[in-house]
Every structure is written in C-alpha cells, then in structure tokens.
mmCIF file of C-alpha atoms in Angstrom:
data_model
loop_
_atom_site.group_PDB
_atom_site.id
_atom_site.type_symbol
_atom_site.label_atom_id
_atom_site.label_comp_id
_atom_site.label_asym_id
_atom_site.label_seq_id
_atom_site.Cartn_x
_atom_site.Cartn_y
_atom_site.Cartn_z
ATOM 1 C CA MET A 1043 -73.808 -211.859 -80.125
ATOM 2 C CA GLY A 1044 -73.502 -214.912 -77.729
ATOM 3 C CA ILE A 1045 -74.103 -214.579 -74.055
ATOM 4 C CA ASP A 1046 -71.320 -214.185 -71.188
ATOM 5 C CA SER A 1047 -69.577 -216.786 -69.430
ATOM 6 C CA ALA A 1048 -70.883 -215.730 -66.604
ATOM 7 C CA ASP A 1049 -74.697 -215.828 -67.986
ATOM 8 C CA ASP A 1050 -74.383 -219.511 -69.178
ATOM 9 C CA TYR A 1051 -76.857 -221.494 -67.864
ATOM 10 C CA TYR A 1052 -75.503 -224.540 -68.556
ATOM 11 C CA GLY A 1053 -71.926 -223.833 -66.973
ATOM 12 C CA LEU A 1054 -73.658 -222.244 -63.814
ATOM 13 C CA LEU A 1055 -76.402 -225.430 -63.466
ATOM 14 C CA GLY A 1056 -73.044 -227.777 -64.541
ATOM 15 C CA ILE A 1057 -75.120 -229.824 -67.385
ATOM 16 C CA ASP A 1058 -73.995 -230.043 -70.621
ATOM 17 C CA ALA A 1059 -76.407 -228.156 -73.699
ATOM 18 C CA ALA A 1060 -77.643 -231.551 -74.733
ATOM 19 C CA ALA A 1061 -78.984 -232.570 -71.233
ATOM 20 C CA ASP A 1062 -82.826 -233.972 -70.812
ATOM 21 C CA GLY A 1063 -85.368 -233.056 -69.099
ATOM 22 C CA ALA A 1064 -84.463 -235.250 -66.460
ATOM 23 C CA GLU A 1065 -80.482 -234.134 -65.786
ATOM 24 C CA LEU A 1066 -81.768 -230.761 -65.870
ATOM 25 C CA ARG A 1067 -83.924 -231.837 -62.871
ATOM 26 C CA ARG A 1068 -81.293 -233.192 -60.919
ATOM 27 C CA ALA A 1069 -79.271 -230.893 -61.237
ATOM 28 C CA TRP A 1070 -81.229 -228.185 -59.916
ATOM 29 C CA HIS A 1071 -82.017 -230.308 -57.298
ATOM 30 C CA ARG A 1072 -78.546 -230.892 -55.734
ATOM 31 C CA LEU A 1073 -77.483 -227.179 -56.042
ATOM 32 C CA ALA A 1074 -80.863 -225.655 -54.838
ATOM 33 C CA LEU A 1075 -80.341 -228.164 -51.740
ATOM 34 C CA ARG A 1076 -76.822 -226.861 -51.234
ATOM 35 C CA TRP A 1077 -77.213 -222.870 -51.729
ATOM 36 C CA HIS A 1078 -80.845 -222.450 -50.368
ATOM 37 C CA THR A 1079 -80.433 -219.519 -47.681
ATOM 38 C CA ASP A 1080 -81.526 -222.245 -45.275
ATOM 39 C CA ARG A 1081 -78.721 -224.304 -45.520
ATOM 40 C CA ALA A 1082 -76.217 -222.404 -46.852
ATOM 41 C CA GLY A 1083 -76.877 -219.190 -45.730
ATOM 42 C CA PRO A 1084 -77.897 -215.934 -46.201
ATOM 43 C CA GLY A 1085 -75.068 -215.388 -48.235
ATOM 44 C CA ALA A 1086 -76.322 -217.916 -50.818
ATOM 45 C CA LYS A 1087 -79.014 -215.984 -51.628
ATOM 46 C CA ALA A 1088 -77.567 -213.783 -54.498
ATOM 47 C CA ARG A 1089 -76.258 -217.647 -56.083
ATOM 48 C CA PHE A 1090 -79.379 -218.943 -55.336
ATOM 49 C CA GLN A 1091 -81.511 -216.969 -57.629
ATOM 50 C CA LYS A 1092 -79.354 -217.118 -60.384
ATOM 51 C CA ILE A 1093 -79.807 -220.970 -59.879
ATOM 52 C CA LEU A 1094 -83.478 -221.065 -59.452
ATOM 53 C CA ALA A 1095 -83.726 -218.019 -63.112
ATOM 54 C CA ALA A 1096 -80.972 -220.688 -65.593
ATOM 55 C CA TYR A 1097 -83.618 -223.284 -63.836
ATOM 56 C CA MET A 1098 -86.820 -221.395 -65.237
ATOM 57 C CA VAL A 1099 -85.537 -220.299 -68.527
ATOM 58 C CA LEU A 1100 -83.838 -224.319 -69.266
ATOM 59 C CA SER A 1101 -86.878 -225.708 -68.294
ATOM 60 C CA ASP A 1102 -89.443 -223.949 -70.432
ATOM 61 C CA PRO A 1103 -88.814 -225.493 -73.811
ATOM 62 C CA VAL A 1104 -89.688 -222.049 -75.528
ATOM 63 C CA ASP A 1105 -87.192 -220.032 -73.447
ATOM 64 C CA ARG A 1106 -84.888 -223.083 -73.787
ATOM 65 C CA ALA A 1107 -84.824 -222.401 -77.327
ATOM 66 C CA ALA A 1108 -84.566 -219.042 -76.808
ATOM 67 C CA TYR A 1109 -81.887 -218.658 -74.708
ATOM 68 C CA ASP A 1110 -79.532 -220.832 -77.752
ATOM 69 C CA ARG A 1111 -80.724 -218.609 -79.734
ATOM 70 C CA ARG A 1112 -79.218 -216.032 -78.075
ATOM 71 C CA ARG A 1113 -75.796 -218.079 -77.474
ATOM 72 C CA GLY A 1114 -75.131 -218.550 -80.258
ATOM 73 C CA ALA A 1115 -76.048 -223.103 -79.955
ATOM 74 C CA PRO A 1116 -78.078 -224.298 -82.325
ATOM 75 C CA ALA A 1117 -81.642 -223.690 -82.756
ATOM 76 C CA ARG A 1118 -82.720 -227.449 -82.037
ATOM 77 C CA ARG A 1119 -81.130 -230.685 -80.345
ATOM 78 C CA PRO A 1120 -81.692 -233.753 -80.429
ATOM 79 C CA GLY A 1121 -85.134 -235.277 -78.304
ATOM 80 C CA MET A 1122 -86.077 -231.371 -78.389
ATOM 81 C CA PRO A 1123 -88.981 -230.581 -79.778
ATOM 82 C CA LEU A 1124 -89.492 -227.162 -81.033
ATOM 83 C CA ALA A 1125 -91.154 -224.272 -80.003
ATOM 84 C CA THR A 1126 -94.907 -224.784 -81.396
ATOM 85 C CA SER A 1127 -95.429 -220.751 -81.220
ATOM 86 C CA TRP A 1128 -94.680 -221.293 -85.154
ATOM 87 C CA ALA A 1129 -96.655 -224.069 -85.634
ATOM 88 C CA ARG A 1130 -99.615 -222.946 -85.038
ATOM 89 C CA ARG A 1131 -99.928 -219.598 -86.229
ATOM 90 C CA PRO A 1132 -97.512 -216.696 -88.081
ATOM 91 C CA PRO A 1133 -96.500 -213.761 -85.967
ATOM 92 C CA LYS A 1134 -98.394 -210.310 -86.210
ATOM 93 C CA GLY A 1135 -97.578 -209.096 -89.598
ATOM 94 C CA VAL A 1136 -96.943 -211.968 -91.312
ATOM 95 C CA ASP A 1137 -99.318 -213.616 -93.845
ATOM 96 C CA ILE A 1138 -98.732 -217.132 -95.400
ATOM 97 C CA PRO A 1139 -101.246 -218.291 -97.836
ATOM 98 C CA ARG A 1140 -103.097 -220.945 -97.223
ATOM 99 C CA GLN A 1141 -101.757 -223.398 -99.274
ATOM 100 C CA SER A 1142 -98.354 -223.145 -97.842
ATOM 101 C CA ARG A 1143 -99.854 -224.051 -94.254
ATOM 102 C CA GLY A 1144 -101.495 -226.939 -95.082
ATOM 103 C CA MET A 1145 -104.657 -226.100 -94.986
ATOM 104 C CA VAL A 1146 -107.278 -225.551 -98.006
#
C-alpha cells in the first residue's frame, strides 16, 4: 500500500525523506519561483499546484508522518518530532487506564 511514483512528494520537491524544515523550505522556494504561473505561464498551473500540495503536506509534522506511513517509510526520522495527538489523549473509543498514562 505505497504511494504511486507520480505522487511522491519527496521526489517532486527533489529532497530526501530525511530532509529537515530548512531544506524543505529551500526546495519549495526554488520550485515555486520556477513554476509559478506569473513566471512560467498558465500552462504551469497544474505543476505549481502539485508542488504546493507536496509542500503543504511535508511542512506539517502530523501530515508528514501520515504521508510517510502511507508510503511505507519509517514512522519517525532522526530529528523529526513525534505526532503529538497520541501524547495528549488516546483516540475515541480507546480506554487507557490512568496508571499506564503516567497519571495517578
């Protein structure tokens, strides 16, 4: 259940899956300048929208972790924070005793 190569956001932006936020921003900026419709013409609209979608997903840590899970990559990369939704509270319908959550 991986991601199709046409939908590979890392490949689209030309970065490695372990890229940090600064590298992601540099890649986005470089490609946005190249493919923006004001510079590249109206025919570049679809390409620009794909690049924008890739940046929006990869720049959000929670969305990036979900994307990585869908493409079969490890859930956590060095230097990348864990998604915090599980740390705050369990999902609906999951009852975890207080002792196992560290609360007494």
